[in-house]
mmCIF file of C-alpha atoms in Angstrom:
data_model
loop_
_atom_site.group_PDB
_atom_site.id
_atom_site.type_symbol
_atom_site.label_atom_id
_atom_site.label_comp_id
_atom_site.label_asym_id
_atom_site.label_seq_id
_atom_site.Cartn_x
_atom_site.Cartn_y
_atom_site.Cartn_z
ATOM 1 C CA MET A 1 35.820 -33.147 -58.142
ATOM 2 C CA VAL A 2 32.542 -34.324 -59.997
ATOM 3 C CA TYR A 3 31.029 -33.695 -56.119
ATOM 4 C CA LEU A 4 31.821 -30.303 -56.378
ATOM 5 C CA LEU A 5 30.203 -29.164 -60.075
ATOM 6 C CA LEU A 6 26.976 -31.070 -59.085
ATOM 7 C CA ILE A 7 27.156 -27.895 -56.227
ATOM 8 C CA LEU A 8 27.769 -25.558 -58.225
ATOM 9 C CA VAL A 9 25.176 -26.765 -60.964
ATOM 10 C CA VAL A 10 22.812 -26.470 -57.449
ATOM 11 C CA LEU A 11 23.894 -23.452 -55.989
ATOM 12 C CA LEU A 12 23.106 -22.408 -59.929
ATOM 13 C CA ILE A 13 19.409 -23.364 -59.917
ATOM 14 C CA PHE A 14 18.736 -22.256 -56.793
ATOM 15 C CA ILE A 15 19.967 -18.774 -58.045
ATOM 16 C CA LEU A 16 17.594 -19.047 -60.546
ATOM 17 C CA LEU A 17 14.922 -20.084 -59.199
ATOM 18 C CA PHE A 18 15.383 -17.894 -56.467
ATOM 19 C CA ILE A 19 15.764 -14.902 -58.955
ATOM 20 C CA ASN A 20 12.688 -15.858 -60.429
ATOM 21 C CA ILE A 21 9.913 -16.563 -57.822
ATOM 22 C CA SER A 22 11.214 -13.137 -55.247
ATOM 23 C CA PRO A 23 9.509 -10.533 -56.444
ATOM 24 C CA ALA A 24 12.107 -8.099 -55.670
ATOM 25 C CA PHE A 25 14.069 -8.529 -59.062
ATOM 26 C CA GLY A 26 11.095 -7.736 -60.666
ATOM 27 C CA SER A 27 9.785 -8.184 -64.588
ATOM 28 C CA ASN A 28 11.226 -7.857 -68.038
ATOM 29 C CA PRO A 29 9.986 -5.692 -71.285
ATOM 30 C CA SER A 30 8.233 -8.058 -73.237
ATOM 31 C CA LYS A 31 8.567 -9.611 -77.069
ATOM 32 C CA GLU A 32 6.844 -6.623 -78.306
ATOM 33 C CA GLN A 33 8.218 -3.883 -76.603
ATOM 34 C CA LYS A 34 12.000 -5.013 -77.128
ATOM 35 C CA LYS A 35 10.258 -4.877 -81.451
ATOM 36 C CA GLN A 36 9.644 -1.646 -80.522
ATOM 37 C CA PHE A 37 12.136 -0.597 -78.904
ATOM 38 C CA SER A 38 14.234 -2.157 -81.968
ATOM 39 C CA GLN A 39 13.447 0.945 -83.869
ATOM 40 C CA LEU A 40 15.521 2.611 -81.529
ATOM 41 C CA GLY A 41 19.366 4.071 -82.541
ATOM 42 C CA ASN A 42 20.601 3.087 -78.847
ATOM 43 C CA PHE A 43 19.152 -0.028 -78.589
ATOM 44 C CA VAL A 44 20.735 -2.963 -80.200
ATOM 45 C CA ASP A 45 20.785 -6.333 -80.436
ATOM 46 C CA GLY A 46 18.656 -6.401 -77.292
ATOM 47 C CA LYS A 47 20.035 -4.521 -75.202
ATOM 48 C CA PHE A 48 19.731 -0.425 -74.481
ATOM 49 C CA VAL A 49 23.195 1.267 -75.326
ATOM 50 C CA ASN A 50 25.111 4.480 -74.644
ATOM 51 C CA PRO A 51 25.790 7.031 -77.308
ATOM 52 C CA ASP A 52 28.836 6.636 -77.423
ATOM 53 C CA PRO A 53 30.271 2.428 -76.746
ATOM 54 C CA THR A 54 30.583 1.967 -72.687
ATOM 55 C CA LYS A 55 31.645 -1.232 -71.169
ATOM 56 C CA LEU A 56 32.007 -1.822 -67.694
ATOM 57 C CA ASN A 57 35.302 -4.055 -67.557
ATOM 58 C CA MET A 58 36.996 -5.138 -65.008
ATOM 59 C CA GLY A 59 39.706 -7.382 -64.545
ATOM 60 C CA VAL A 60 41.399 -10.035 -62.365
ATOM 61 C CA THR A 61 43.192 -7.471 -60.479
ATOM 62 C CA ASP A 62 40.680 -4.721 -60.092
ATOM 63 C CA TYR A 63 38.596 -7.555 -58.129
ATOM 64 C CA PHE A 64 40.930 -8.333 -56.151
ATOM 65 C CA SER A 65 41.564 -4.362 -55.043
ATOM 66 C CA MET A 66 38.111 -4.070 -54.793
ATOM 67 C CA LEU A 67 38.591 -6.647 -52.448
ATOM 68 C CA GLU A 68 41.694 -5.792 -50.486
ATOM 69 C CA GLU A 69 40.245 -2.519 -50.226
ATOM 70 C CA ASN A 70 37.940 -3.740 -48.334
ATOM 71 C CA PHE A 71 39.424 -4.730 -45.833
ATOM 72 C CA SER A 72 42.531 -2.220 -45.508
ATOM 73 C CA GLY A 73 40.690 0.924 -47.631
ATOM 74 C CA SER A 74 39.092 4.212 -46.282
ATOM 75 C CA LYS A 75 37.973 3.485 -42.656
ATOM 76 C CA ASP A 76 35.261 6.203 -43.027
ATOM 77 C CA ARG A 77 33.125 4.947 -45.381
ATOM 78 C CA ASN A 78 30.798 4.807 -43.768
ATOM 79 C CA PRO A 79 28.605 7.399 -40.131
ATOM 80 C CA LYS A 80 30.695 6.445 -36.990
ATOM 81 C CA GLY A 81 26.943 6.209 -36.082
ATOM 82 C CA GLN A 82 22.995 6.160 -37.404
ATOM 83 C CA ILE A 83 22.340 9.278 -39.291
ATOM 84 C CA PRO A 84 19.732 10.867 -37.406
ATOM 85 C CA VAL A 85 16.742 12.551 -40.099
ATOM 86 C CA PHE A 86 15.757 15.916 -39.714
ATOM 87 C CA GLU A 87 12.411 16.222 -38.696
ATOM 88 C CA ILE A 88 10.087 16.395 -41.493
ATOM 89 C CA ASP A 89 7.508 20.131 -41.117
ATOM 90 C CA TRP A 90 5.100 18.426 -43.275
ATOM 91 C CA ASN A 91 3.126 22.243 -43.708
ATOM 92 C CA ILE A 92 5.948 23.713 -45.537
ATOM 93 C CA VAL A 93 6.130 20.114 -47.717
ATOM 94 C CA LYS A 94 1.361 20.209 -48.258
ATOM 95 C CA SER A 95 2.144 23.853 -48.896
ATOM 96 C CA GLU A 96 1.916 25.653 -52.170
ATOM 97 C CA GLU A 97 5.259 26.733 -52.010
ATOM 98 C CA ASP A 98 8.258 25.539 -53.893
ATOM 99 C CA SER A 99 10.138 23.252 -52.171
ATOM 100 C CA LEU A 100 12.026 20.234 -51.990
ATOM 101 C CA THR A 101 12.367 16.974 -48.389
ATOM 102 C CA TRP A 102 15.672 15.755 -49.408
ATOM 103 C CA PHE A 103 15.351 11.787 -48.167
ATOM 104 C CA GLY A 104 19.843 10.535 -48.991
ATOM 105 C CA HIS A 105 21.377 9.382 -51.698
ATOM 106 C CA SER A 106 18.943 9.878 -54.783
ATOM 107 C CA ALA A 107 15.406 9.874 -53.260
ATOM 108 C CA PHE A 108 13.501 13.553 -53.019
ATOM 109 C CA LEU A 109 10.507 15.298 -52.561
ATOM 110 C CA VAL A 110 9.882 18.102 -54.756
ATOM 111 C CA SER A 111 6.680 20.599 -54.805
ATOM 112 C CA ILE A 112 6.309 22.388 -58.064
ATOM 113 C CA ASP A 113 3.142 25.077 -58.286
ATOM 114 C CA ASN A 114 1.723 22.976 -55.664
ATOM 115 C CA LYS A 115 2.156 19.776 -57.839
ATOM 116 C CA LYS A 116 3.875 16.557 -55.510
ATOM 117 C CA ILE A 117 6.792 14.906 -57.568
ATOM 118 C CA LEU A 118 8.866 11.654 -55.582
ATOM 119 C CA VAL A 119 12.091 11.207 -58.028
ATOM 120 C CA ASP A 120 14.135 7.398 -56.758
ATOM 121 C CA PRO A 121 11.839 7.043 -53.618
ATOM 122 C CA MET A 122 14.329 4.709 -52.265
ATOM 123 C CA LEU A 123 13.405 4.670 -48.564
ATOM 124 C CA GLY A 124 13.718 0.747 -47.959
ATOM 125 C CA PRO A 125 16.905 -0.307 -45.451
ATOM 126 C CA VAL A 126 19.043 -2.243 -48.180
ATOM 127 C CA ALA A 127 19.863 -1.300 -51.291
ATOM 128 C CA SER A 128 19.511 -5.366 -52.446
ATOM 129 C CA PRO A 129 16.795 -8.040 -53.198
ATOM 130 C CA VAL A 130 17.778 -9.565 -50.334
ATOM 131 C CA SER A 131 17.867 -8.601 -46.463
ATOM 132 C CA PHE A 132 21.164 -9.705 -45.369
ATOM 133 C CA VAL A 133 23.339 -8.565 -48.862
ATOM 134 C CA GLY A 134 24.016 -5.170 -49.980
ATOM 135 C CA SER A 135 24.645 -1.732 -48.194
ATOM 136 C CA LYS A 136 22.369 -0.284 -45.277
ATOM 137 C CA ARG A 137 20.918 2.475 -44.567
ATOM 138 C CA TYR A 138 23.300 4.861 -42.580
ATOM 139 C CA SER A 139 19.917 5.935 -41.020
ATOM 140 C CA GLU A 140 16.652 4.580 -40.133
ATOM 141 C CA ASP A 141 14.319 2.858 -41.938
ATOM 142 C CA MET A 142 12.530 5.825 -43.670
ATOM 143 C CA LEU A 143 9.355 3.556 -45.030
ATOM 144 C CA TYR A 144 7.296 5.102 -42.616
ATOM 145 C CA LEU A 145 7.315 8.497 -43.877
ATOM 146 C CA ILE A 146 4.913 7.586 -46.729
ATOM 147 C CA ASP A 147 2.454 7.227 -44.432
ATOM 148 C CA GLU A 148 3.325 10.851 -42.919
ATOM 149 C CA MET A 149 2.966 12.573 -47.092
ATOM 150 C CA PRO A 150 1.043 14.259 -48.790
ATOM 151 C CA PRO A 151 -1.160 12.909 -51.525
ATOM 152 C CA ILE A 152 2.042 12.243 -54.313
ATOM 153 C CA ASP A 153 1.045 13.507 -58.141
ATOM 154 C CA ALA A 154 3.909 11.827 -59.664
ATOM 155 C CA VAL A 155 7.042 9.659 -59.226
ATOM 156 C CA LEU A 156 9.271 9.939 -61.420
ATOM 157 C CA ILE A 157 12.104 7.062 -61.758
ATOM 158 C CA THR A 158 15.776 7.208 -63.358
ATOM 159 C CA HIS A 159 16.831 3.551 -63.108
ATOM 160 C CA ASP A 160 16.111 0.457 -62.657
ATOM 161 C CA HIS A 161 18.641 -0.106 -59.900
ATOM 162 C CA TYR A 162 18.147 -1.270 -56.036
ATOM 163 C CA ASP A 163 19.473 2.457 -54.524
ATOM 164 C CA HIS A 164 17.213 3.819 -56.956
ATOM 165 C CA LEU A 165 14.269 1.373 -57.551
ATOM 166 C CA ASP A 166 12.832 0.031 -54.600
ATOM 167 C CA TYR A 167 10.469 -2.602 -54.077
ATOM 168 C CA PRO A 168 9.114 -1.914 -50.547
ATOM 169 C CA SER A 169 8.580 1.980 -51.693
ATOM 170 C CA ILE A 170 6.327 1.209 -54.607
ATOM 171 C CA LYS A 171 4.031 -1.783 -52.422
ATOM 172 C CA LYS A 172 3.778 0.828 -50.143
ATOM 173 C CA LEU A 173 3.578 3.954 -52.803
ATOM 174 C CA LYS A 174 1.488 2.258 -55.331
ATOM 175 C CA ASN A 175 -1.719 3.887 -53.946
ATOM 176 C CA LYS A 176 -0.661 6.697 -52.967
ATOM 177 C CA VAL A 177 0.719 7.618 -56.039
ATOM 178 C CA ASN A 178 -1.758 9.539 -59.434
ATOM 179 C CA HIS A 179 0.799 8.591 -61.336
ATOM 180 C CA PHE A 180 4.554 6.769 -62.771
ATOM 181 C CA TYR A 181 7.320 8.312 -64.809
ATOM 182 C CA VAL A 182 9.788 5.815 -66.290
ATOM 183 C CA PRO A 183 12.505 4.900 -68.392
ATOM 184 C CA LEU A 184 11.299 2.703 -71.577
ATOM 185 C CA GLY A 185 11.086 -0.894 -70.425
ATOM 186 C CA VAL A 186 10.842 -0.453 -66.411
ATOM 187 C CA GLY A 187 6.797 -0.290 -65.855
ATOM 188 C CA ALA A 188 7.025 -4.246 -66.531
ATOM 189 C CA HIS A 189 8.973 -3.625 -62.740
ATOM 190 C CA LEU A 190 5.897 -1.813 -61.519
ATOM 191 C CA ILE A 191 3.237 -4.078 -62.966
ATOM 192 C CA ASP A 192 4.580 -7.128 -61.754
ATOM 193 C CA TRP A 193 4.795 -5.500 -58.078
ATOM 194 C CA GLY A 194 0.671 -4.357 -58.439
ATOM 195 C CA VAL A 195 0.852 -0.737 -60.457
ATOM 196 C CA LYS A 196 -2.100 -0.445 -62.598
ATOM 197 C CA LYS A 197 -0.627 -0.233 -66.573
ATOM 198 C CA GLU A 198 -2.937 3.245 -67.048
ATOM 199 C CA LYS A 199 -0.671 4.628 -64.238
ATOM 200 C CA ILE A 200 2.560 4.600 -65.988
ATOM 201 C CA THR A 201 4.341 6.352 -68.914
ATOM 202 C CA GLU A 202 7.304 5.167 -70.120
ATOM 203 C CA LEU A 203 9.504 7.664 -72.002
ATOM 204 C CA LYS A 204 12.546 7.601 -74.555
ATOM 205 C CA TRP A 205 15.653 9.937 -74.501
ATOM 206 C CA TRP A 206 14.432 13.445 -75.434
ATOM 207 C CA ASP A 207 10.460 12.676 -74.889
ATOM 208 C CA GLU A 208 7.973 15.188 -73.138
ATOM 209 C CA SER A 209 5.204 14.721 -71.224
ATOM 210 C CA LYS A 210 2.588 18.136 -69.788
ATOM 211 C CA PHE A 211 1.557 16.327 -66.823
ATOM 212 C CA GLN A 212 -1.062 18.948 -64.718
ATOM 213 C CA GLY A 213 0.141 22.412 -65.873
ATOM 214 C CA LEU A 214 3.817 20.756 -65.920
ATOM 215 C CA THR A 215 6.449 19.995 -68.328
ATOM 216 C CA VAL A 216 8.393 16.544 -67.921
ATOM 217 C CA ALA A 217 10.938 15.374 -70.061
ATOM 218 C CA PHE A 218 13.253 12.505 -69.602
ATOM 219 C CA THR A 219 16.869 13.216 -70.721
ATOM 220 C CA PRO A 220 20.139 10.738 -71.511
ATOM 221 C CA SER A 221 22.292 9.685 -69.376
ATOM 222 C CA LYS A 222 25.441 7.729 -69.424
ATOM 223 C CA HIS A 223 25.427 4.516 -67.463
ATOM 224 C CA PHE A 224 23.463 1.194 -67.957
ATOM 225 C CA SER A 225 20.836 -1.394 -65.831
ATOM 226 C CA GLY A 226 19.640 -4.839 -64.122
ATOM 227 C CA ARG A 227 18.379 -6.114 -62.115
ATOM 228 C CA GLY A 228 19.452 -9.100 -62.020
ATOM 229 C CA PRO A 229 22.483 -11.348 -64.498
ATOM 230 C CA LEU A 230 20.727 -11.581 -67.504
ATOM 231 C CA ASN A 231 18.866 -8.840 -67.527
ATOM 232 C CA ARG A 232 21.675 -6.248 -67.772
ATOM 233 C CA ASN A 233 20.338 -3.081 -69.355
ATOM 234 C CA SER A 234 17.385 -4.430 -71.111
ATOM 235 C CA THR A 235 15.739 -0.915 -69.242
ATOM 236 C CA LEU A 236 16.220 2.291 -70.463
ATOM 237 C CA TRP A 237 17.968 5.501 -67.804
ATOM 238 C CA GLY A 238 18.760 8.921 -67.521
ATOM 239 C CA GLY A 239 17.528 11.870 -65.693
ATOM 240 C CA TRP A 240 14.669 14.485 -65.407
ATOM 241 C CA VAL A 241 13.728 17.832 -66.486
ATOM 242 C CA ILE A 242 10.674 19.220 -64.557
ATOM 243 C CA LEU A 243 9.353 22.893 -65.937
ATOM 244 C CA GLY A 244 6.819 24.723 -63.525
ATOM 245 C CA GLU A 245 5.514 28.255 -64.044
ATOM 246 C CA LYS A 246 8.599 29.445 -61.441
ATOM 247 C CA THR A 247 10.977 26.670 -61.365
ATOM 248 C CA ARG A 248 12.825 25.656 -63.883
ATOM 249 C CA PHE A 249 14.335 21.778 -61.904
ATOM 250 C CA TYR A 250 16.988 19.296 -63.633
ATOM 251 C CA THR A 251 18.442 15.800 -61.326
ATOM 252 C CA SER A 252 21.042 14.235 -63.837
ATOM 253 C CA GLY A 253 19.996 10.930 -62.788
ATOM 254 C CA ASP A 254 22.693 8.362 -62.207
ATOM 255 C CA GLY A 255 25.959 8.895 -64.779
ATOM 256 C CA GLY A 256 29.488 9.183 -65.998
ATOM 257 C CA TYR A 257 30.174 12.939 -67.292
ATOM 258 C CA ASP A 258 30.225 13.442 -70.946
ATOM 259 C CA THR A 259 28.399 16.198 -73.963
ATOM 260 C CA HIS A 260 24.959 15.419 -73.487
ATOM 261 C CA PHE A 261 25.335 17.478 -70.447
ATOM 262 C CA LYS A 262 25.685 20.780 -73.030
ATOM 263 C CA GLU A 263 22.879 19.600 -74.644
ATOM 264 C CA ILE A 264 20.366 18.972 -72.146
ATOM 265 C CA GLY A 265 21.766 22.540 -71.102
ATOM 266 C CA LYS A 266 20.893 24.247 -74.552
ATOM 267 C CA LYS A 267 17.702 22.333 -74.632
ATOM 268 C CA TYR A 268 16.351 23.388 -71.554
ATOM 269 C CA GLY A 269 18.422 25.715 -69.001
ATOM 270 C CA PRO A 270 18.531 26.997 -67.582
ATOM 271 C CA PHE A 271 17.790 26.217 -64.415
ATOM 272 C CA ASP A 272 17.091 27.672 -61.048
ATOM 273 C CA LEU A 273 18.276 24.083 -59.165
ATOM 274 C CA THR A 274 19.792 20.850 -60.607
ATOM 275 C CA LEU A 275 20.990 17.530 -58.542
ATOM 276 C CA MET A 276 23.799 15.816 -60.095
ATOM 277 C CA GLU A 277 24.940 13.008 -58.919
ATOM 278 C CA GLY A 278 28.829 12.137 -57.573
ATOM 279 C CA GLY A 279 28.891 10.312 -55.013
ATOM 280 C CA GLN A 280 30.149 6.880 -55.944
ATOM 281 C CA TYR A 281 32.735 7.419 -58.065
ATOM 282 C CA ASP A 282 35.751 5.075 -58.360
ATOM 283 C CA ARG A 283 38.575 4.816 -61.389
ATOM 284 C CA ARG A 284 37.940 1.244 -61.998
ATOM 285 C CA TRP A 285 34.338 2.693 -63.450
ATOM 286 C CA SER A 286 35.089 6.237 -64.285
ATOM 287 C CA TRP A 287 32.596 6.262 -66.540
ATOM 288 C CA VAL A 288 29.268 5.314 -64.741
ATOM 289 C CA HIS A 289 29.707 7.744 -61.850
ATOM 290 C CA MET A 290 30.715 11.092 -61.843
ATOM 291 C CA THR A 291 33.642 12.669 -59.304
ATOM 292 C CA PRO A 292 32.365 15.504 -58.121
ATOM 293 C CA GLU A 293 34.363 18.022 -59.351
ATOM 294 C CA GLN A 294 32.636 16.908 -62.757
ATOM 295 C CA SER A 295 29.064 16.774 -60.812
ATOM 296 C CA VAL A 296 30.499 20.604 -60.631
ATOM 297 C CA ARG A 297 31.251 21.335 -64.809
ATOM 298 C CA ALA A 298 28.385 19.233 -65.696
ATOM 299 C CA HIS A 299 26.446 21.663 -63.390
ATOM 300 C CA LEU A 300 27.770 24.365 -65.183
ATOM 301 C CA ASP A 301 26.718 22.277 -69.044
ATOM 302 C CA VAL A 302 22.995 22.700 -68.466
ATOM 303 C CA ASN A 303 22.965 26.315 -66.889
ATOM 304 C CA GLY A 304 22.690 25.933 -63.209
ATOM 305 C CA LYS A 305 21.970 28.697 -61.329
ATOM 306 C CA ASN A 306 22.288 26.471 -58.517
ATOM 307 C CA MET A 307 23.633 22.859 -57.082
ATOM 308 C CA MET A 308 22.603 19.782 -54.706
ATOM 309 C CA LEU A 309 24.720 17.167 -54.780
ATOM 310 C CA ILE A 310 23.526 13.312 -54.853
ATOM 311 C CA HIS A 311 24.062 10.033 -54.748
ATOM 312 C CA TRP A 312 25.321 10.252 -51.004
ATOM 313 C CA GLY A 313 24.392 10.499 -47.561
ATOM 314 C CA ALA A 314 22.915 7.234 -47.182
ATOM 315 C CA PHE A 315 24.358 4.187 -48.536
ATOM 316 C CA THR A 316 28.549 2.927 -49.113
ATOM 317 C CA LEU A 317 28.580 1.508 -52.733
ATOM 318 C CA ALA A 318 32.436 3.039 -53.447
ATOM 319 C CA TYR A 319 35.687 3.215 -51.362
ATOM 320 C CA HIS A 320 36.238 6.062 -50.735
ATOM 321 C CA GLY A 321 35.041 8.270 -47.052
ATOM 322 C CA TRP A 322 31.608 8.942 -47.168
ATOM 323 C CA THR A 323 31.763 12.298 -46.481
ATOM 324 C CA GLU A 324 34.379 13.140 -49.135
ATOM 325 C CA PRO A 325 31.939 13.843 -52.241
ATOM 326 C CA ILE A 326 30.357 16.368 -50.727
ATOM 327 C CA GLU A 327 33.870 17.782 -48.797
ATOM 328 C CA ARG A 328 35.516 17.865 -52.520
ATOM 329 C CA ALA A 329 32.075 19.358 -54.425
ATOM 330 C CA ILE A 330 31.991 22.585 -51.589
ATOM 331 C CA LYS A 331 35.859 23.049 -53.236
ATOM 332 C CA GLU A 332 35.102 22.672 -56.500
ATOM 333 C CA ALA A 333 31.994 24.937 -56.486
ATOM 334 C CA LYS A 334 33.563 27.700 -54.255
ATOM 335 C CA LYS A 335 36.774 27.622 -56.912
ATOM 336 C CA SER A 336 33.686 27.647 -59.667
ATOM 337 C CA GLY A 337 31.697 30.242 -58.799
ATOM 338 C CA VAL A 338 29.243 27.327 -57.897
ATOM 339 C CA ASN A 339 26.707 28.145 -55.370
ATOM 340 C CA ILE A 340 26.052 24.471 -53.998
ATOM 341 C CA ILE A 341 23.303 23.631 -50.850
ATOM 342 C CA ALA A 342 24.069 21.001 -48.387
ATOM 343 C CA PRO A 343 20.394 19.918 -46.563
ATOM 344 C CA LYS A 344 20.537 17.531 -44.151
ATOM 345 C CA ILE A 345 18.823 14.163 -44.634
ATOM 346 C CA GLY A 346 15.067 15.146 -44.440
ATOM 347 C CA GLU A 347 15.170 18.914 -44.815
ATOM 348 C CA THR A 348 12.601 20.833 -46.492
ATOM 349 C CA VAL A 349 14.757 23.438 -48.802
ATOM 350 C CA PRO A 350 12.284 26.303 -50.490
ATOM 351 C CA LEU A 351 13.125 26.736 -53.867
ATOM 352 C CA ASP A 352 11.713 30.169 -54.364
ATOM 353 C CA GLY A 353 13.904 31.808 -51.592
ATOM 354 C CA GLU A 354 18.072 32.358 -51.516
ATOM 355 C CA PHE A 355 20.118 29.464 -51.637
ATOM 356 C CA SER A 356 23.131 28.934 -49.467
ATOM 357 C CA ILE A 357 25.227 26.729 -47.608
ATOM 358 C CA PRO A 358 24.567 25.475 -44.199
ATOM 359 C CA SER A 359 26.794 27.394 -41.892
ATOM 360 C CA SER A 360 28.350 24.480 -39.882
ATOM 361 C CA SER A 361 28.592 21.472 -42.489
ATOM 362 C CA TRP A 362 26.512 18.896 -40.754
ATOM 363 C CA TRP A 363 28.222 15.662 -41.363
ATOM 364 C CA THR A 364 30.990 17.096 -39.794
ATOM 365 C CA LYS A 365 29.477 16.152 -36.744
ATOM 366 C CA LEU A 366 28.539 12.031 -37.309
ATOM 367 C CA ASN A 367 32.209 11.967 -37.771
ATOM 368 C CA LYS A 368 33.803 13.107 -34.216
#
């Protein structure tokens, strides 16, 4: 028994040392920042909170059921082979036309008023602080795309989870980006990774910033944050509104369905295109992520004209089939009269043309 306790203590010390040494875990907001955060209504006892009290409470039975589903659950949680990356037409991306290029999951490059904006640029091979543990990307490693991109005017981060804020991507991007817009507290990670402090703007919910003629606003979501066991909810989370001359754009970030979507629609809608998360849902964390049906409802709440489902197509983080989210979203969109688009990984969608579903669903061919 003594030897077992000794092994556990040594293991715990090793884990804590690794977290402190490994740069991928990032850093924490300073005491001065936390003091400033304490003036906010959604910062309680040193942690950010959702408007309605939420807690990720899972009992022993939940963890056992997850373990069971890992072995006996859905057999199509991953594609049968590697997903190909559509050959990106960089001439369109670099042009002055408004466009959107999706890299899978929640990572995309949007061009509005000839401003190139990357959102949640997770282009690395694994959604984890270490390469040997975590969900691996369905497609090839996409970090090389950063070298091919035009200069990036701004990077927007929704929150600091590994599938949205990627250490290798930021390290490769940091000298190619003019400015970073992040939630409160997330700047500490970027500074720790070599991004200059003057290139970072932190925002709280409903904050707006004027950027080279665009209006950029940070909006609420119902989620949580943290990159390690000791810094849960030490930084904020949310979604982004980008308003240009011709295009009004919204991306939800991660989070469950709630009344904040109607508030966003009332303040900033209508939107020409909304990117709604809805690809990593589960009954055991129903408030953390939306189901595809809730994503469609949220799109209607924010007064969107065209919708795209995100948070799928790159990583397996939940226990349903990997194509189930888009299939359910399209079915619900048809029932609700919502126009939904579903581009391939790497495909560029013009934002000033007609929005339509591809005539053949590309993901079905990958499951055969």
